[in-house]
């Protein structure tokens, strides 16, 4: 008889704001996306997930994200592109982080 396989429980990653957001990208492309499409580009911790990013944006920055896209670049850094619902929220966050 084969042993019964038990599904493992998901471990919740409870990371703080400082642990999730490493920095914000301040490149020409990131600024263009901010101005044209309300998209902010963050460099985040490799353990962070979309849910963590969404919770931080809602609780800490009072910003409602429409879409969060996460990718890992060639250097192994995790990049999160966050499309925000409100134009003013995107600009306020950019000013808070020192982009604009």
N, CA, C and O atoms as a GROMACS GRO file, in nm:
protein
  400
    1UNK      N    1   0.082  -0.118   0.000
    1UNK     CA    2   0.000   0.000   0.000
    1UNK      C    3   0.087   0.125   0.000
    1UNK      O    4   0.186   0.133   0.072
    2UNK      N    5   0.049   0.222  -0.080
    2UNK     CA    6   0.124   0.347  -0.088
    2UNK      C    7   0.088   0.439   0.028
    2UNK      O    8  -0.026   0.441   0.073
    3UNK      N    9   0.186   0.517   0.075
    3UNK     CA   10   0.156   0.610   0.184
    3UNK      C   11   0.066   0.724   0.134
    3UNK      O   12   0.073   0.764   0.017
    4UNK      N   13  -0.016   0.772   0.222
    4UNK     CA   14  -0.108   0.880   0.188
    4UNK      C   15  -0.031   1.012   0.182
    4UNK      O   16   0.045   1.046   0.273
    5UNK      N   17  -0.051   1.085   0.074
    5UNK     CA   18   0.018   1.213   0.056
    5UNK      C   19  -0.069   1.324   0.114
    5UNK      O   20  -0.186   1.338   0.078
    6UNK      N   21  -0.010   1.400   0.203
    6UNK     CA   22  -0.083   1.509   0.266
    6UNK      C   23  -0.036   1.640   0.202
    6UNK      O   24   0.083   1.667   0.195
    7UNK      N   25  -0.132   1.719   0.157
    7UNK     CA   26  -0.098   1.848   0.096
    7UNK      C   27  -0.045   1.941   0.204
    7UNK      O   28  -0.104   1.953   0.312
    8UNK      N   29   0.064   2.006   0.174
    8UNK     CA   30   0.121   2.099   0.271
    8UNK      C   31   0.042   2.229   0.271
    8UNK      O   32  -0.011   2.272   0.169
    9UNK      N   33   0.036   2.291   0.387
    9UNK     CA   34  -0.034   2.418   0.400
    9UNK      C   35   0.054   2.529   0.346
    9UNK      O   36   0.177   2.524   0.356
   10UNK      N   37  -0.011   2.630   0.287
   10UNK     CA   38   0.064   2.745   0.240
   10UNK      C   39   0.117   2.823   0.359
   10UNK      O   40   0.046   2.847   0.456
   11UNK      N   41   0.242   2.860   0.350
   11UNK     CA   42   0.299   2.942   0.456
   11UNK      C   43   0.279   3.087   0.419
   11UNK      O   44   0.319   3.132   0.312
   12UNK      N   45   0.217   3.160   0.508
   12UNK     CA   46   0.195   3.302   0.480
   12UNK      C   47   0.324   3.377   0.507
   12UNK      O   48   0.387   3.361   0.612
   13UNK      N   49   0.362   3.458   0.411
   13UNK     CA   50   0.483   3.537   0.428
   13UNK      C   51   0.442   3.673   0.482
   13UNK      O   52   0.392   3.757   0.407
   14UNK      N   53   0.462   3.694   0.609
   14UNK     CA   54   0.426   3.821   0.671
   14UNK      C   55   0.551   3.908   0.675
   14UNK      O   56   0.627   3.907   0.772
   15UNK      N   57   0.570   3.983   0.570
   15UNK     CA   58   0.684   4.072   0.560
   15UNK      C   59   0.638   4.215   0.583
   15UNK      O   60   0.525   4.250   0.550
   16UNK      N   61   0.724   4.297   0.640
   16UNK     CA   62   0.688   4.436   0.662
   16UNK      C   63   0.711   4.516   0.535
   16UNK      O   64   0.765   4.466   0.436
   17UNK      N   65   0.668   4.642   0.538
   17UNK     CA   66   0.681   4.730   0.422
   17UNK      C   67   0.827   4.744   0.382
   17UNK      O   68   0.860   4.741   0.263
   18UNK      N   69   0.914   4.759   0.479
   18UNK     CA   70   1.057   4.776   0.450
   18UNK      C   71   1.118   4.650   0.392
   18UNK      O   72   1.212   4.658   0.313
   19UNK      N   73   1.064   4.535   0.428
   19UNK     CA   74   1.118   4.410   0.375
   19UNK      C   75   1.065   4.382   0.235
   19UNK      O   76   1.135   4.319   0.155
   20UNK      N   77   0.944   4.426   0.204
   20UNK     CA   78   0.886   4.397   0.072
   20UNK      C   79   0.943   4.490  -0.034
   20UNK      O   80   0.997   4.443  -0.134
   21UNK      N   81   0.931   4.620  -0.013
   21UNK     CA   82   0.977   4.717  -0.114
   21UNK      C   83   1.124   4.747  -0.089
   21UNK      O   84   1.159   4.809   0.012
   22UNK      N   85   1.210   4.703  -0.181
   22UNK     CA   86   1.353   4.729  -0.170
   22UNK      C   87   1.381   4.871  -0.217
   22UNK      O   88   1.448   4.947  -0.147
   23UNK      N   89   1.332   4.906  -0.336
   23UNK     CA   90   1.347   5.042  -0.389
   23UNK      C   91   1.245   5.063  -0.500
   23UNK      O   92   1.170   4.972  -0.534
   24UNK      N   93   1.244   5.182  -0.554
   24UNK     CA   94   1.157   5.214  -0.665
   24UNK      C   95   1.246   5.248  -0.784
   24UNK      O   96   1.346   5.317  -0.769
   25UNK      N   97   1.208   5.200  -0.902
   25UNK     CA   98   1.289   5.225  -1.020
   25UNK      C   99   1.268   5.368  -1.067
   25UNK      O  100   1.155   5.415  -1.078
   26UNK      N  101   1.377   5.435  -1.095
   26UNK     CA  102   1.373   5.574  -1.138
   26UNK      C  103   1.439   5.587  -1.274
   26UNK      O  104   1.523   5.674  -1.295
   27UNK      N  105   1.400   5.501  -1.367
   27UNK     CA  106   1.456   5.505  -1.501
   27UNK      C  107   1.363   5.586  -1.592
   27UNK      O  108   1.252   5.621  -1.554
   28UNK      N  109   1.412   5.614  -1.711
   28UNK     CA  110   1.333   5.690  -1.807
   28UNK      C  111   1.204   5.616  -1.844
   28UNK      O  112   1.098   5.677  -1.855
   29UNK      N  113   1.214   5.486  -1.861
   29UNK     CA  114   1.097   5.405  -1.895
   29UNK      C  115   0.996   5.405  -1.781
   29UNK      O  116   0.875   5.414  -1.805
   30UNK      N  117   1.043   5.396  -1.658
   30UNK     CA  118   0.954   5.394  -1.542
   30UNK      C  119   0.879   5.527  -1.528
   30UNK      O  120   0.760   5.528  -1.496
   31UNK      N  121   0.948   5.638  -1.552
   31UNK     CA  122   0.883   5.769  -1.544
   31UNK      C  123   0.782   5.786  -1.656
   31UNK      O  124   0.675   5.843  -1.636
   32UNK      N  125   0.815   5.736  -1.774
   32UNK     CA  126   0.722   5.743  -1.888
   32UNK      C  127   0.595   5.662  -1.860
   32UNK      O  128   0.485   5.706  -1.891
   33UNK      N  129   0.611   5.544  -1.800
   33UNK     CA  130   0.495   5.462  -1.764
   33UNK      C  131   0.412   5.529  -1.654
   33UNK      O  132   0.289   5.518  -1.654
   34UNK      N  133   0.478   5.597  -1.563
   34UNK     CA  134   0.407   5.667  -1.457
   34UNK      C  135   0.321   5.779  -1.515
   34UNK      O  136   0.204   5.793  -1.480
   35UNK      N  137   0.379   5.858  -1.603
   35UNK     CA  138   0.307   5.972  -1.659
   35UNK      C  139   0.197   5.930  -1.755
   35UNK      O  140   0.090   5.991  -1.757
   36UNK      N  141   0.222   5.828  -1.835
   36UNK     CA  142   0.126   5.789  -1.937
   36UNK      C  143   0.021   5.690  -1.893
   36UNK      O  144  -0.094   5.698  -1.935
   37UNK      N  145   0.059   5.595  -1.807
   37UNK     CA  146  -0.031   5.483  -1.776
   37UNK      C  147  -0.058   5.464  -1.627
   37UNK      O  148  -0.125   5.367  -1.590
   38UNK      N  149  -0.008   5.551  -1.541
   38UNK     CA  150  -0.024   5.539  -1.395
   38UNK      C  151   0.036   5.409  -1.342
   38UNK      O  152  -0.021   5.346  -1.253
   39UNK      N  153   0.152   5.371  -1.395
   39UNK     CA  154   0.219   5.248  -1.352
   39UNK      C  155   0.346   5.286  -1.275
   39UNK      O  156   0.433   5.356  -1.327
   40UNK      N  157   0.356   5.237  -1.152
   40UNK     CA  158   0.477   5.254  -1.072
   40UNK      C  159   0.556   5.124  -1.077
   40UNK      O  160   0.499   5.015  -1.072
   41UNK      N  161   0.689   5.135  -1.085
   41UNK     CA  162   0.775   5.018  -1.094
   41UNK      C  163   0.860   5.008  -0.968
   41UNK      O  164   0.938   5.099  -0.937
   42UNK      N  165   0.845   4.898  -0.895
   42UNK     CA  166   0.918   4.875  -0.771
   42UNK      C  167   1.013   4.758  -0.787
   42UNK      O  168   0.985   4.664  -0.862
   43UNK      N  169   1.125   4.762  -0.716
   43UNK     CA  170   1.210   4.645  -0.698
   43UNK      C  171   1.171   4.590  -0.561
   43UNK      O  172   1.181   4.660  -0.460
   44UNK      N  173   1.128   4.464  -0.558
   44UNK     CA  174   1.077   4.406  -0.434
   44UNK      C  175   1.162   4.286  -0.393
   44UNK      O  176   1.243   4.236  -0.470
   45UNK      N  177   1.141   4.241  -0.272
   45UNK     CA  178   1.211   4.125  -0.219
   45UNK      C  179   1.170   4.000  -0.297
   45UNK      O  180   1.056   3.989  -0.341
   46UNK      N  181   1.263   3.907  -0.314
   46UNK     CA  182   1.235   3.786  -0.391
   46UNK      C  183   1.130   3.696  -0.325
   46UNK      O  184   1.072   3.611  -0.392
   47UNK      N  185   1.106   3.712  -0.195
   47UNK     CA  186   1.006   3.632  -0.126
   47UNK      C  187   0.867   3.694  -0.132
   47UNK      O  188   0.768   3.629  -0.099
   48UNK      N  189   0.858   3.819  -0.173
   48UNK     CA  190   0.730   3.891  -0.174
   48UNK      C  191   0.640   3.839  -0.284
   48UNK      O  192   0.686   3.793  -0.388
   49UNK      N  193   0.510   3.848  -0.260
   49UNK     CA  194   0.410   3.802  -0.356
   49UNK      C  195   0.317   3.918  -0.389
   49UNK      O  196   0.324   4.025  -0.330
   50UNK      N  197   0.229   3.894  -0.486
   50UNK     CA  198   0.134   3.997  -0.527
   50UNK      C  199   0.044   4.039  -0.411
   50UNK      O  200   0.016   4.158  -0.394
   51UNK      N  201   0.001   3.943  -0.331
   51UNK     CA  202  -0.087   3.975  -0.219
   51UNK      C  203  -0.018   4.067  -0.120
   51UNK      O  204  -0.079   4.160  -0.067
   52UNK      N  205   0.112   4.042  -0.094
   52UNK     CA  206   0.188   4.127  -0.003
   52UNK      C  207   0.195   4.270  -0.057
   52UNK      O  208   0.176   4.366   0.017
   53UNK      N  209   0.223   4.281  -0.185
   53UNK     CA  210   0.236   4.413  -0.248
   53UNK      C  211   0.102   4.487  -0.244
   53UNK      O  212   0.098   4.606  -0.214
   54UNK      N  213  -0.005   4.416  -0.272
   54UNK     CA  214  -0.138   4.477  -0.271
   54UNK      C  215  -0.175   4.526  -0.131
   54UNK      O  216  -0.226   4.636  -0.114
   55UNK      N  217  -0.148   4.442  -0.030
   55UNK     CA  218  -0.179   4.480   0.108
   55UNK      C  219  -0.100   4.602   0.153
   55UNK      O  220  -0.155   4.690   0.220
   56UNK      N  221   0.027   4.608   0.117
   56UNK     CA  222   0.110   4.723   0.154
   56UNK      C  223   0.056   4.850   0.089
   56UNK      O  224   0.046   4.954   0.154
   57UNK      N  225   0.022   4.843  -0.040
   57UNK     CA  226  -0.028   4.961  -0.109
   57UNK      C  227  -0.159   5.011  -0.049
   57UNK      O  228  -0.179   5.131  -0.035
   58UNK      N  229  -0.247   4.920  -0.014
   58UNK     CA  230  -0.376   4.960   0.042
   58UNK      C  231  -0.361   5.012   0.185
   58UNK      O  232  -0.415   5.118   0.218
   59UNK      N  233  -0.289   4.939   0.270
   59UNK     CA  234  -0.280   4.976   0.411
   59UNK      C  235  -0.188   5.094   0.436
   59UNK      O  236  -0.225   5.189   0.506
   60UNK      N  237  -0.068   5.091   0.379
   60UNK     CA  238   0.032   5.193   0.410
   60UNK      C  239   0.017   5.319   0.327
   60UNK      O  240   0.032   5.430   0.378
   61UNK      N  241  -0.012   5.303   0.198
   61UNK     CA  242  -0.011   5.418   0.108
   61UNK      C  243  -0.149   5.463   0.065
   61UNK      O  244  -0.162   5.563  -0.006
   62UNK      N  245  -0.254   5.392   0.106
   62UNK     CA  246  -0.393   5.426   0.072
   62UNK      C  247  -0.414   5.439  -0.078
   62UNK      O  248  -0.483   5.530  -0.124
   63UNK      N  249  -0.355   5.349  -0.154
   63UNK     CA  250  -0.366   5.350  -0.300
   63UNK      C  251  -0.429   5.218  -0.346
   63UNK      O  252  -0.392   5.111  -0.297
   64UNK      N  253  -0.524   5.226  -0.438
   64UNK     CA  254  -0.596   5.109  -0.486
   64UNK      C  255  -0.534   5.061  -0.617
   64UNK      O  256  -0.548   5.127  -0.720
   65UNK      N  257  -0.465   4.945  -0.616
   65UNK     CA  258  -0.407   4.894  -0.740
   65UNK      C  259  -0.512   4.824  -0.826
   65UNK      O  260  -0.598   4.752  -0.775
   66UNK      N  261  -0.503   4.845  -0.958
   66UNK     CA  262  -0.589   4.775  -1.052
   66UNK      C  263  -0.525   4.643  -1.091
   66UNK      O  264  -0.590   4.538  -1.094
   67UNK      N  265  -0.395   4.650  -1.122
   67UNK     CA  266  -0.323   4.532  -1.170
   67UNK      C  267  -0.180   4.535  -1.117
   67UNK      O  268  -0.117   4.640  -1.112
   68UNK      N  269  -0.131   4.419  -1.077
   68UNK     CA  270   0.007   4.406  -1.033
   68UNK      C  271   0.072   4.297  -1.117
   68UNK      O  272   0.026   4.183  -1.120
   69UNK      N  273   0.180   4.334  -1.185
   69UNK     CA  274   0.256   4.240  -1.267
   69UNK      C  275   0.393   4.222  -1.204
   69UNK      O  276   0.461   4.319  -1.172
   70UNK      N  277   0.434   4.097  -1.186
   70UNK     CA  278   0.564   4.068  -1.124
   70UNK      C  279   0.649   3.988  -1.220
   70UNK      O  280   0.601   3.894  -1.284
   71UNK      N  281   0.776   4.027  -1.231
   71UNK     CA  282   0.871   3.954  -1.315
   71UNK      C  283   1.005   3.950  -1.245
   71UNK      O  284   1.032   4.028  -1.154
   72UNK      N  285   1.090   3.858  -1.288
   72UNK     CA  286   1.226   3.849  -1.238
   72UNK      C  287   1.318   3.878  -1.355
   72UNK      O  288   1.311   3.811  -1.458
   73UNK      N  289   1.406   3.978  -1.338
   73UNK     CA  290   1.494   4.016  -1.450
   73UNK      C  291   1.619   3.929  -1.454
   73UNK      O  292   1.634   3.837  -1.374
   74UNK      N  293   1.706   3.957  -1.547
   74UNK     CA  294   1.826   3.874  -1.567
   74UNK      C  295   1.922   3.876  -1.449
   74UNK      O  296   1.995   3.780  -1.426
   75UNK      N  297   1.920   3.986  -1.375
   75UNK     CA  298   2.009   3.996  -1.259
   75UNK      C  299   1.952   3.923  -1.137
   75UNK      O  300   2.017   3.916  -1.033
   76UNK      N  301   1.830   3.870  -1.150
   76UNK     CA  302   1.768   3.798  -1.040
   76UNK      C  303   1.687   3.885  -0.947
   76UNK      O  304   1.646   3.841  -0.840
   77UNK      N  305   1.663   4.010  -0.986
   77UNK     CA  306   1.583   4.101  -0.905
   77UNK      C  307   1.436   4.086  -0.943
   77UNK      O  308   1.403   4.069  -1.060
   78UNK      N  309   1.350   4.094  -0.844
   78UNK     CA  310   1.206   4.083  -0.867
   78UNK      C  311   1.150   4.224  -0.886
   78UNK      O  312   1.167   4.311  -0.801
   79UNK      N  313   1.081   4.243  -0.998
   79UNK     CA  314   1.026   4.373  -1.035
   79UNK      C  315   0.874   4.365  -1.029
   79UNK      O  316   0.814   4.271  -1.082
   80UNK      N  317   0.812   4.462  -0.963
   80UNK     CA  318   0.665   4.469  -0.957
   80UNK      C  319   0.620   4.596  -1.027
   80UNK      O  320   0.664   4.706  -0.992
   81UNK      N  321   0.533   4.581  -1.126
   81UNK     CA  322   0.473   4.696  -1.193
   81UNK      C  323   0.330   4.705  -1.144
   81UNK      O  324   0.252   4.611  -1.159
   82UNK      N  325   0.296   4.819  -1.085
   82UNK     CA  326   0.165   4.837  -1.022
   82UNK      C  327   0.089   4.945  -1.096
   82UNK      O  328   0.132   5.061  -1.101
   83UNK      N  329  -0.025   4.908  -1.153
   83UNK     CA  330  -0.113   5.005  -1.218
   83UNK      C  331  -0.214   5.051  -1.115
   83UNK      O  332  -0.288   4.970  -1.058
   84UNK      N  333  -0.215   5.182  -1.091
   84UNK     CA  334  -0.304   5.237  -0.989
   84UNK      C  335  -0.431   5.293  -1.052
   84UNK      O  336  -0.432   5.338  -1.166
   85UNK      N  337  -0.538   5.289  -0.973
   85UNK     CA  338  -0.669   5.332  -1.020
   85UNK      C  339  -0.675   5.484  -1.034
   85UNK      O  340  -0.728   5.535  -1.132
   86UNK      N  341  -0.621   5.554  -0.938
   86UNK     CA  342  -0.632   5.700  -0.934
   86UNK      C  343  -0.503   5.765  -0.983
   86UNK      O  344  -0.393   5.726  -0.943
   87UNK      N  345  -0.517   5.866  -1.070
   87UNK     CA  346  -0.401   5.938  -1.123
   87UNK      C  347  -0.330   6.013  -1.011
   87UNK      O  348  -0.207   6.013  -1.005
   88UNK      N  349  -0.407   6.076  -0.923
   88UNK     CA  350  -0.347   6.152  -0.814
   88UNK      C  351  -0.270   6.062  -0.717
   88UNK      O  352  -0.166   6.102  -0.665
   89UNK      N  353  -0.320   5.942  -0.694
   89UNK     CA  354  -0.251   5.849  -0.605
   89UNK      C  355  -0.115   5.810  -0.662
   89UNK      O  356  -0.017   5.800  -0.588
   90UNK      N  357  -0.110   5.788  -0.792
   90UNK     CA  358   0.018   5.753  -0.857
   90UNK      C  359   0.118   5.867  -0.845
   90UNK      O  360   0.235   5.845  -0.814
   91UNK      N  361   0.072   5.988  -0.870
   91UNK     CA  362   0.163   6.104  -0.860
   91UNK      C  363   0.206   6.129  -0.716
   91UNK      O  364   0.322   6.162  -0.690
   92UNK      N  365   0.113   6.114  -0.622
   92UNK     CA  366   0.148   6.134  -0.481
   92UNK      C  367   0.250   6.032  -0.433
   92UNK      O  368   0.344   6.066  -0.361
   93UNK      N  369   0.233   5.906  -0.474
   93UNK     CA  370   0.331   5.804  -0.438
   93UNK      C  371   0.466   5.833  -0.501
   93UNK      O  372   0.570   5.815  -0.438
   94UNK      N  373   0.465   5.878  -0.626
   94UNK     CA  374   0.591   5.911  -0.694
   94UNK      C  375   0.662   6.026  -0.623
   94UNK      O  376   0.784   6.023  -0.609
   95UNK      N  377   0.587   6.125  -0.578
   95UNK     CA  378   0.648   6.236  -0.504
   95UNK      C  379   0.701   6.189  -0.369
   95UNK      O  380   0.806   6.234  -0.324
   96UNK      N  381   0.628   6.098  -0.306
   96UNK     CA  382   0.670   6.046  -0.175
   96UNK      C  383   0.802   5.969  -0.187
   96UNK      O  384   0.887   5.976  -0.098
   97UNK      N  385   0.818   5.897  -0.299
   97UNK     CA  386   0.941   5.820  -0.321
   97UNK      C  387   1.051   5.903  -0.389
   97UNK      O  388   1.164   5.857  -0.400
   98UNK      N  389   1.019   6.024  -0.433
   98UNK     CA  390   1.119   6.114  -0.490
   98UNK      C  391   1.146   6.095  -0.638
   98UNK      O  392   1.255   6.126  -0.684
   99UNK      N  393   1.048   6.047  -0.714
   99UNK     CA  394   1.067   6.031  -0.858
   99UNK      C  395   1.038   6.161  -0.930
   99UNK      O  396   1.117   6.207  -1.012
  100UNK      N  397   0.924   6.221  -0.900
  100UNK     CA  398   0.881   6.342  -0.970
  100UNK      C  399   0.918   6.464  -0.891
  100UNK      O  400   0.890   6.576  -0.933
   0.00000   0.00000   0.00000
